[in-house]
Amino acid sequence: MALDFLAGCVGGAAGVLVGHPFDTVKVRLQVQNVEKPLYRGTLHCFQSIIKQETTLGLYKGIGSPMMGLTFINALVFGVQGNALRALGKDTPLNQFLAGSAAGAIQCVICCPMELAKTRMQLQGTGEYKLKSKNYKNSLDCLVKIYRKEGLKGINRGMVSTFMRETPSFGFYFLTYDCLTRYLGCEAEDSYIIPKLLLAGGMSGIVSWLSTYPVDVIKSRLQADGVGGIVRYHGILDCVRKSYHAEGLRVFTRGLTSTLLRAFPVNAATFATVTVFLMYMRSEENQIRGDLSGCEAGPAIQQPSSF
């Protein structure tokens, strides 16, 4: 369990590094003013950020997901594994229920982390060099929000985060379970890494598609109040005003960059986890073999948490 947890953390870090630029684009597109849009689409947003804010602009707010990474992985992998064992049988339904439980519980950390990430991503929009910084980093952002708004401010968007994470993690683990069974991912398979890349990437896409409209509302609620203007008074008010202003298309704003991000992020995560476990378990088996004089077992195993 400890090795799986550590592998998950390393894999998650790789996923954040690969996917954060896409996430920055997604957030910018989701919250931009429809009356005076800065970006015409995903590609234009990428180009504008790089031109106006350099490549580093794509990595604004990365400190927040990196800080929360260890705790989120501990909760997700720990809760999902224990929930699956508590349910008794490894069935598709139980995979969905265990994944949903993991998604629900990790919201406690995920919500403040994404709040700080969103605020940092929006800071200095369109500026090559920031004229003034409201927040020095993600931690400073959370501290200032807490001082101004208290715990309620830190947990802004908690309900919408819960509504997004609970089913999406259920679909994530369900899709991954079904794909790995269909592809026949076995420890001895020489093609296990490409298969895990495919299964992980597709699972990420399915999980995002399942709850994406909720993510749009969450981003708008967490970005609300930036610049001193408060536009929404809750989830339903945000849904109503967003729909009246932009129609149904508002609920798919930023979807392209999200799907472009979903596959490589989850593919990178699973590939890194697999390579990490291959190395660590081969070393462990070699040490055991040297100590016992017995031949070591297979060097690769599928992570129990996956």
mmCIF file of C-alpha atoms in Angstrom:
data_model
loop_
_atom_site.group_PDB
_atom_site.id
_atom_site.type_symbol
_atom_site.label_atom_id
_atom_site.label_comp_id
_atom_site.label_asym_id
_atom_site.label_seq_id
_atom_site.Cartn_x
_atom_site.Cartn_y
_atom_site.Cartn_z
ATOM 1 C CA MET A 1 0.000 0.000 0.000
ATOM 2 C CA ALA A 2 2.838 2.394 0.864
ATOM 3 C CA LEU A 3 4.543 1.704 -2.464
ATOM 4 C CA ASP A 4 1.311 2.189 -4.399
ATOM 5 C CA PHE A 5 0.726 5.464 -2.565
ATOM 6 C CA LEU A 6 4.223 6.721 -3.349
ATOM 7 C CA ALA A 7 3.868 5.662 -6.980
ATOM 8 C CA GLY A 8 0.567 7.507 -7.180
ATOM 9 C CA CYS A 9 2.177 10.678 -5.868
ATOM 10 C CA VAL A 10 5.004 10.520 -8.412
ATOM 11 C CA GLY A 11 2.570 9.751 -11.217
ATOM 12 C CA GLY A 12 0.277 12.548 -10.112
ATOM 13 C CA ALA A 13 3.152 15.031 -10.158
ATOM 14 C CA ALA A 14 3.964 14.028 -13.733
ATOM 15 C CA GLY A 15 0.324 14.497 -14.642
ATOM 16 C CA VAL A 16 0.231 18.000 -13.162
ATOM 17 C CA LEU A 17 3.369 19.066 -15.062
ATOM 18 C CA VAL A 18 1.955 17.778 -18.349
ATOM 19 C CA GLY A 19 -1.586 19.044 -17.925
ATOM 20 C CA HIS A 20 -1.396 22.371 -16.087
ATOM 21 C CA PRO A 21 -0.968 24.552 -19.228
ATOM 22 C CA PHE A 22 -4.199 23.061 -20.619
ATOM 23 C CA ASP A 23 -5.923 23.713 -17.292
ATOM 24 C CA THR A 24 -4.884 27.362 -17.354
ATOM 25 C CA VAL A 25 -6.390 27.729 -20.834
ATOM 26 C CA LYS A 26 -9.564 25.973 -19.704
ATOM 27 C CA VAL A 27 -10.049 28.318 -16.743
ATOM 28 C CA ARG A 28 -9.354 31.453 -18.816
ATOM 29 C CA LEU A 29 -11.951 30.384 -21.398
ATOM 30 C CA GLN A 30 -14.521 29.412 -18.772
ATOM 31 C CA VAL A 31 -14.501 32.694 -16.881
ATOM 32 C CA GLN A 32 -13.808 35.298 -19.576
ATOM 33 C CA ASN A 33 -16.376 38.049 -20.127
ATOM 34 C CA VAL A 34 -18.654 37.084 -23.026
ATOM 35 C CA GLU A 35 -19.248 40.769 -23.891
ATOM 36 C CA LYS A 36 -15.522 41.521 -24.145
ATOM 37 C CA PRO A 37 -13.818 38.163 -24.780
ATOM 38 C CA LEU A 38 -10.027 38.127 -24.733
ATOM 39 C CA TYR A 39 -9.733 34.778 -26.520
ATOM 40 C CA ARG A 40 -11.418 33.388 -29.651
ATOM 41 C CA GLY A 41 -10.775 29.756 -28.799
ATOM 42 C CA THR A 42 -8.353 27.220 -27.338
ATOM 43 C CA LEU A 43 -5.484 27.788 -29.790
ATOM 44 C CA HIS A 44 -5.833 31.562 -29.658
ATOM 45 C CA CYS A 45 -5.815 31.443 -25.860
ATOM 46 C CA PHE A 46 -2.600 29.373 -25.860
ATOM 47 C CA GLN A 47 -0.928 31.774 -28.284
ATOM 48 C CA SER A 48 -2.091 34.880 -26.410
ATOM 49 C CA ILE A 49 -0.857 33.668 -23.023
ATOM 50 C CA ILE A 50 2.567 32.749 -24.400
ATOM 51 C CA LYS A 51 2.848 36.048 -26.288
ATOM 52 C CA GLN A 52 1.623 38.299 -23.481
ATOM 53 C CA GLU A 53 2.805 36.416 -20.382
ATOM 54 C CA THR A 54 5.545 34.072 -21.721
ATOM 55 C CA THR A 55 5.417 30.285 -21.354
ATOM 56 C CA LEU A 56 5.485 30.675 -17.577
ATOM 57 C CA GLY A 57 2.020 32.190 -17.833
ATOM 58 C CA LEU A 58 0.700 28.726 -18.680
ATOM 59 C CA TYR A 59 2.021 27.459 -15.335
ATOM 60 C CA LYS A 60 0.421 30.097 -13.121
ATOM 61 C CA GLY A 61 -1.113 28.506 -10.036
ATOM 62 C CA ILE A 62 0.769 25.217 -10.389
ATOM 63 C CA GLY A 63 1.964 25.455 -6.788
ATOM 64 C CA SER A 64 -1.519 24.792 -5.458
ATOM 65 C CA PRO A 65 -2.119 21.409 -7.150
ATOM 66 C CA MET A 66 1.447 20.401 -6.377
ATOM 67 C CA MET A 67 0.986 21.242 -2.677
ATOM 68 C CA GLY A 68 -2.223 19.255 -2.412
ATOM 69 C CA LEU A 69 -0.992 16.363 -4.522
ATOM 70 C CA THR A 70 0.269 14.102 -1.735
ATOM 71 C CA PHE A 71 -2.839 14.473 0.389
ATOM 72 C CA ILE A 72 -5.242 14.039 -2.518
ATOM 73 C CA ASN A 73 -3.492 10.879 -3.712
ATOM 74 C CA ALA A 74 -3.454 9.523 -0.178
ATOM 75 C CA LEU A 75 -7.208 10.043 0.100
ATOM 76 C CA VAL A 76 -8.105 8.853 -3.402
ATOM 77 C CA PHE A 77 -6.026 5.693 -3.437
ATOM 78 C CA GLY A 78 -6.571 4.893 0.218
ATOM 79 C CA VAL A 79 -10.336 5.427 0.227
ATOM 80 C CA GLN A 80 -10.883 3.732 -3.127
ATOM 81 C CA GLY A 81 -8.895 0.656 -2.129
ATOM 82 C CA ASN A 82 -10.499 0.328 1.296
ATOM 83 C CA ALA A 83 -13.997 0.984 -0.056
ATOM 84 C CA LEU A 84 -13.544 -1.689 -2.705
ATOM 85 C CA ARG A 85 -12.411 -4.212 -0.084
ATOM 86 C CA ALA A 86 -15.333 -3.261 2.174
ATOM 87 C CA LEU A 87 -17.789 -3.834 -0.672
ATOM 88 C CA GLY A 88 -16.457 -7.358 -1.018
ATOM 89 C CA LYS A 89 -16.470 -8.099 -4.746
ATOM 90 C CA ASP A 90 -14.452 -6.435 -7.488
ATOM 91 C CA THR A 91 -17.360 -5.663 -9.832
ATOM 92 C CA PRO A 92 -17.922 -2.702 -12.192
ATOM 93 C CA LEU A 93 -20.632 -1.322 -9.882
ATOM 94 C CA ASN A 94 -18.366 -1.559 -6.835
ATOM 95 C CA GLN A 95 -15.564 0.121 -8.790
ATOM 96 C CA PHE A 96 -17.930 3.022 -9.479
ATOM 97 C CA LEU A 97 -19.093 3.231 -5.852
ATOM 98 C CA ALA A 98 -15.548 3.031 -4.459
ATOM 99 C CA GLY A 99 -14.333 5.674 -6.906
ATOM 100 C CA SER A 100 -17.270 7.940 -6.031
ATOM 101 C CA ALA A 101 -16.472 7.614 -2.326
ATOM 102 C CA ALA A 102 -12.856 8.563 -2.997
ATOM 103 C CA GLY A 103 -13.928 11.550 -5.089
ATOM 104 C CA ALA A 104 -16.331 12.802 -2.438
ATOM 105 C CA ILE A 105 -13.866 12.643 0.453
ATOM 106 C CA GLN A 106 -10.953 14.302 -1.353
ATOM 107 C CA CYS A 107 -13.091 17.409 -1.992
ATOM 108 C CA VAL A 108 -11.983 18.667 1.430
ATOM 109 C CA ILE A 109 -8.517 19.306 -0.014
ATOM 110 C CA CYS A 110 -9.398 19.629 -3.690
ATOM 111 C CA CYS A 111 -11.762 22.594 -3.276
ATOM 112 C CA PRO A 112 -9.353 25.040 -1.504
ATOM 113 C CA MET A 113 -6.534 23.865 -3.771
ATOM 114 C CA GLU A 114 -8.517 24.618 -6.935
ATOM 115 C CA LEU A 115 -9.714 27.927 -5.503
ATOM 116 C CA ALA A 116 -6.108 29.073 -5.094
ATOM 117 C CA LYS A 117 -5.187 27.656 -8.496
ATOM 118 C CA THR A 118 -8.033 29.508 -10.210
ATOM 119 C CA ARG A 119 -7.223 32.830 -8.522
ATOM 120 C CA MET A 120 -3.537 32.489 -9.415
ATOM 121 C CA GLN A 121 -4.338 31.561 -13.028
ATOM 122 C CA LEU A 122 -6.466 34.695 -13.445
ATOM 123 C CA GLN A 123 -3.929 37.010 -11.829
ATOM 124 C CA GLY A 124 -2.337 39.367 -14.352
ATOM 125 C CA THR A 125 -4.402 38.123 -17.297
ATOM 126 C CA GLY A 126 -2.974 39.581 -20.496
ATOM 127 C CA GLU A 127 0.046 41.202 -18.819
ATOM 128 C CA TYR A 128 3.607 40.427 -19.914
ATOM 129 C CA LYS A 129 4.871 41.535 -16.510
ATOM 130 C CA LEU A 130 2.537 41.779 -13.552
ATOM 131 C CA LYS A 131 2.076 45.406 -12.555
ATOM 132 C CA SER A 132 0.755 44.358 -9.175
ATOM 133 C CA LYS A 133 0.446 40.994 -7.476
ATOM 134 C CA ASN A 134 -2.467 40.280 -5.191
ATOM 135 C CA TYR A 135 -0.968 36.922 -4.297
ATOM 136 C CA LYS A 136 2.686 35.888 -4.108
ATOM 137 C CA ASN A 137 1.921 32.183 -4.370
ATOM 138 C CA SER A 138 -0.855 29.656 -3.766
ATOM 139 C CA LEU A 139 -0.348 29.524 0.003
ATOM 140 C CA ASP A 140 -0.351 33.319 0.241
ATOM 141 C CA CYS A 141 -3.555 33.317 -1.810
ATOM 142 C CA LEU A 142 -5.329 30.969 0.620
ATOM 143 C CA VAL A 143 -4.100 32.926 3.651
ATOM 144 C CA LYS A 144 -5.390 36.223 2.248
ATOM 145 C CA ILE A 145 -8.737 34.711 1.294
ATOM 146 C CA TYR A 146 -9.064 33.262 4.799
ATOM 147 C CA ARG A 147 -8.252 36.597 6.453
ATOM 148 C CA LYS A 148 -10.824 38.367 4.302
ATOM 149 C CA GLU A 149 -13.625 35.808 4.086
ATOM 150 C CA GLY A 150 -12.884 33.169 6.723
ATOM 151 C CA LEU A 151 -13.548 29.430 6.239
ATOM 152 C CA LYS A 152 -16.505 30.193 3.995
ATOM 153 C CA GLY A 153 -14.186 31.929 1.547
ATOM 154 C CA ILE A 154 -11.642 29.095 1.604
ATOM 155 C CA ASN A 155 -14.400 26.606 0.786
ATOM 156 C CA ARG A 156 -16.004 28.663 -1.982
ATOM 157 C CA GLY A 157 -17.355 26.243 -4.577
ATOM 158 C CA MET A 158 -17.357 23.231 -2.226
ATOM 159 C CA VAL A 159 -20.847 22.046 -3.200
ATOM 160 C CA SER A 160 -20.160 22.282 -6.931
ATOM 161 C CA THR A 161 -16.793 20.567 -6.397
ATOM 162 C CA PHE A 162 -18.576 17.737 -4.574
ATOM 163 C CA MET A 163 -21.128 17.478 -7.392
ATOM 164 C CA ARG A 164 -18.303 17.217 -9.914
ATOM 165 C CA GLU A 165 -15.830 14.965 -8.128
ATOM 166 C CA THR A 166 -18.216 12.302 -6.773
ATOM 167 C CA PRO A 167 -19.577 10.949 -10.075
ATOM 168 C CA SER A 168 -16.479 11.771 -12.127
ATOM 169 C CA PHE A 169 -14.188 9.612 -9.979
ATOM 170 C CA GLY A 170 -16.795 6.869 -10.110
ATOM 171 C CA PHE A 171 -16.778 6.945 -13.914
ATOM 172 C CA TYR A 172 -12.991 7.209 -13.905
ATOM 173 C CA PHE A 173 -12.398 3.993 -11.971
ATOM 174 C CA LEU A 174 -15.275 2.223 -13.726
ATOM 175 C CA THR A 175 -13.910 3.084 -17.177
ATOM 176 C CA TYR A 176 -10.379 2.146 -16.202
ATOM 177 C CA ASP A 177 -11.527 -1.195 -14.773
ATOM 178 C CA CYS A 178 -13.552 -2.036 -17.889
ATOM 179 C CA LEU A 179 -10.754 -1.041 -20.285
ATOM 180 C CA THR A 180 -8.009 -2.924 -18.452
ATOM 181 C CA ARG A 181 -10.196 -6.035 -18.404
ATOM 182 C CA TYR A 182 -10.993 -5.657 -22.107
ATOM 183 C CA LEU A 183 -7.359 -4.994 -23.070
ATOM 184 C CA GLY A 184 -6.143 -7.864 -20.906
ATOM 185 C CA CYS A 185 -3.601 -5.936 -18.836
ATOM 186 C CA GLU A 186 -1.489 -8.607 -17.177
ATOM 187 C CA ALA A 187 1.759 -8.212 -15.272
ATOM 188 C CA GLU A 188 3.685 -10.378 -17.756
ATOM 189 C CA ASP A 189 2.312 -8.556 -20.826
ATOM 190 C CA SER A 190 5.107 -6.849 -22.776
ATOM 191 C CA TYR A 191 2.584 -4.242 -23.956
ATOM 192 C CA ILE A 192 1.235 -3.367 -20.525
ATOM 193 C CA ILE A 193 2.566 0.216 -20.581
ATOM 194 C CA PRO A 194 0.891 1.186 -23.907
ATOM 195 C CA LYS A 195 -2.290 -0.466 -22.674
ATOM 196 C CA LEU A 196 -2.182 1.471 -19.406
ATOM 197 C CA LEU A 197 -1.518 4.675 -21.360
ATOM 198 C CA LEU A 198 -4.621 4.050 -23.445
ATOM 199 C CA ALA A 199 -6.787 2.969 -20.496
ATOM 200 C CA GLY A 200 -5.686 5.875 -18.323
ATOM 201 C CA GLY A 201 -6.095 8.475 -21.054
ATOM 202 C CA MET A 202 -9.562 7.298 -22.076
ATOM 203 C CA SER A 203 -10.657 7.073 -18.438
ATOM 204 C CA GLY A 204 -9.679 10.684 -17.947
ATOM 205 C CA ILE A 205 -11.690 11.768 -20.990
ATOM 206 C CA VAL A 206 -14.803 9.863 -19.861
ATOM 207 C CA SER A 207 -14.605 11.234 -16.317
ATOM 208 C CA TRP A 208 -14.400 14.839 -17.574
ATOM 209 C CA LEU A 209 -17.232 14.422 -20.076
ATOM 210 C CA SER A 210 -19.483 13.018 -17.351
ATOM 211 C CA THR A 211 -19.506 16.205 -15.237
ATOM 212 C CA TYR A 212 -17.996 19.007 -17.330
ATOM 213 C CA PRO A 213 -20.948 21.453 -17.095
ATOM 214 C CA VAL A 214 -20.604 21.331 -13.299
ATOM 215 C CA ASP A 215 -16.909 22.200 -13.635
ATOM 216 C CA VAL A 216 -17.791 25.344 -15.601
ATOM 217 C CA ILE A 217 -20.081 26.490 -12.779
ATOM 218 C CA LYS A 218 -17.435 25.653 -10.166
ATOM 219 C CA SER A 219 -14.799 27.707 -11.975
ATOM 220 C CA ARG A 220 -17.150 30.683 -12.289
ATOM 221 C CA LEU A 221 -18.086 30.572 -8.624
ATOM 222 C CA GLN A 222 -14.451 30.339 -7.519
ATOM 223 C CA ALA A 223 -13.424 33.177 -9.831
ATOM 224 C CA ASP A 224 -16.353 35.326 -8.737
ATOM 225 C CA GLY A 225 -15.300 38.375 -6.736
ATOM 226 C CA VAL A 226 -11.933 38.783 -8.474
ATOM 227 C CA GLY A 227 -11.636 42.513 -9.115
ATOM 228 C CA GLY A 228 -14.192 43.289 -6.432
ATOM 229 C CA ILE A 229 -17.263 42.443 -8.533
ATOM 230 C CA VAL A 230 -19.579 39.703 -7.237
ATOM 231 C CA ARG A 231 -21.961 38.427 -9.912
ATOM 232 C CA TYR A 232 -23.370 35.174 -8.540
ATOM 233 C CA HIS A 233 -25.262 34.273 -5.387
ATOM 234 C CA GLY A 234 -25.007 30.507 -5.481
ATOM 235 C CA ILE A 235 -25.024 27.587 -7.915
ATOM 236 C CA LEU A 236 -28.530 28.047 -9.315
ATOM 237 C CA ASP A 237 -28.025 31.782 -9.756
ATOM 238 C CA CYS A 238 -24.761 31.115 -11.606
ATOM 239 C CA VAL A 239 -26.447 28.527 -13.858
ATOM 240 C CA ARG A 240 -29.359 30.858 -14.621
ATOM 241 C CA LYS A 241 -27.252 33.963 -15.360
ATOM 242 C CA SER A 242 -24.687 32.028 -17.395
ATOM 243 C CA TYR A 243 -27.418 30.383 -19.491
ATOM 244 C CA HIS A 244 -29.291 33.635 -20.095
ATOM 245 C CA ALA A 245 -26.104 35.407 -21.165
ATOM 246 C CA GLU A 246 -24.527 32.734 -23.373
ATOM 247 C CA GLY A 247 -26.997 29.895 -23.905
ATOM 248 C CA LEU A 248 -26.224 26.180 -23.618
ATOM 249 C CA ARG A 249 -22.770 26.583 -25.161
ATOM 250 C CA VAL A 250 -21.545 28.153 -21.919
ATOM 251 C CA PHE A 251 -21.569 24.707 -20.320
ATOM 252 C CA THR A 252 -19.004 23.429 -22.826
ATOM 253 C CA ARG A 253 -16.730 26.469 -22.695
ATOM 254 C CA GLY A 254 -13.112 25.302 -22.460
ATOM 255 C CA LEU A 255 -14.052 21.665 -23.189
ATOM 256 C CA THR A 256 -11.574 21.314 -26.052
ATOM 257 C CA SER A 257 -8.564 22.267 -23.922
ATOM 258 C CA THR A 258 -9.878 20.050 -21.129
ATOM 259 C CA LEU A 259 -10.088 16.964 -23.351
ATOM 260 C CA LEU A 260 -6.710 17.772 -24.894
ATOM 261 C CA ARG A 261 -5.394 17.845 -21.340
ATOM 262 C CA ALA A 262 -7.282 14.808 -20.031
ATOM 263 C CA PHE A 263 -5.648 12.163 -22.203
ATOM 264 C CA PRO A 264 -1.947 13.074 -21.795
ATOM 265 C CA VAL A 265 -2.357 13.876 -18.085
ATOM 266 C CA ASN A 266 -3.867 10.532 -17.215
ATOM 267 C CA ALA A 267 -1.643 8.686 -19.677
ATOM 268 C CA ALA A 268 1.439 10.307 -18.126
ATOM 269 C CA THR A 269 0.182 9.491 -14.644
ATOM 270 C CA PHE A 270 -0.319 5.802 -15.372
ATOM 271 C CA ALA A 271 2.924 5.458 -17.355
ATOM 272 C CA THR A 272 4.918 7.072 -14.549
ATOM 273 C CA VAL A 273 3.247 4.907 -11.922
ATOM 274 C CA THR A 274 3.997 1.774 -13.951
ATOM 275 C CA VAL A 275 7.655 2.624 -14.605
ATOM 276 C CA PHE A 276 8.115 3.609 -10.950
ATOM 277 C CA LEU A 277 6.643 0.338 -9.714
ATOM 278 C CA MET A 278 8.677 -1.676 -12.222
ATOM 279 C CA TYR A 279 11.886 -0.127 -10.929
ATOM 280 C CA MET A 280 11.033 -0.263 -7.223
ATOM 281 C CA ARG A 281 9.704 -3.806 -7.259
ATOM 282 C CA SER A 282 12.582 -5.098 -9.370
ATOM 283 C CA GLU A 283 14.971 -3.612 -6.790
ATOM 284 C CA GLU A 284 12.904 -5.108 -3.967
ATOM 285 C CA ASN A 285 12.836 -8.536 -5.609
ATOM 286 C CA GLN A 286 16.575 -8.398 -6.261
ATOM 287 C CA ILE A 287 17.273 -7.626 -2.596
ATOM 288 C CA ARG A 288 14.966 -10.411 -1.467
ATOM 289 C CA GLY A 289 16.616 -12.782 -3.911
ATOM 290 C CA ASP A 290 20.070 -11.882 -2.626
ATOM 291 C CA LEU A 291 18.961 -12.416 0.965
ATOM 292 C CA SER A 292 17.051 -15.638 0.468
ATOM 293 C CA GLY A 293 18.989 -17.096 -2.409
ATOM 294 C CA CYS A 294 15.716 -17.689 -4.190
ATOM 295 C CA GLU A 295 14.732 -16.509 -7.629
ATOM 296 C CA ALA A 296 12.827 -13.211 -7.550
ATOM 297 C CA GLY A 297 9.219 -13.039 -8.707
ATOM 298 C CA PRO A 298 7.768 -10.863 -11.471
ATOM 299 C CA ALA A 299 9.113 -7.326 -11.448
ATOM 300 C CA ILE A 300 5.857 -5.612 -12.325
ATOM 301 C CA GLN A 301 2.483 -5.722 -10.707
ATOM 302 C CA GLN A 302 -0.634 -3.721 -11.355
ATOM 303 C CA PRO A 303 -1.189 -1.175 -8.574
ATOM 304 C CA SER A 304 -3.949 -2.447 -6.305
ATOM 305 C CA SER A 305 -5.382 1.100 -6.092
ATOM 306 C CA PHE A 306 -5.939 1.159 -9.850
#
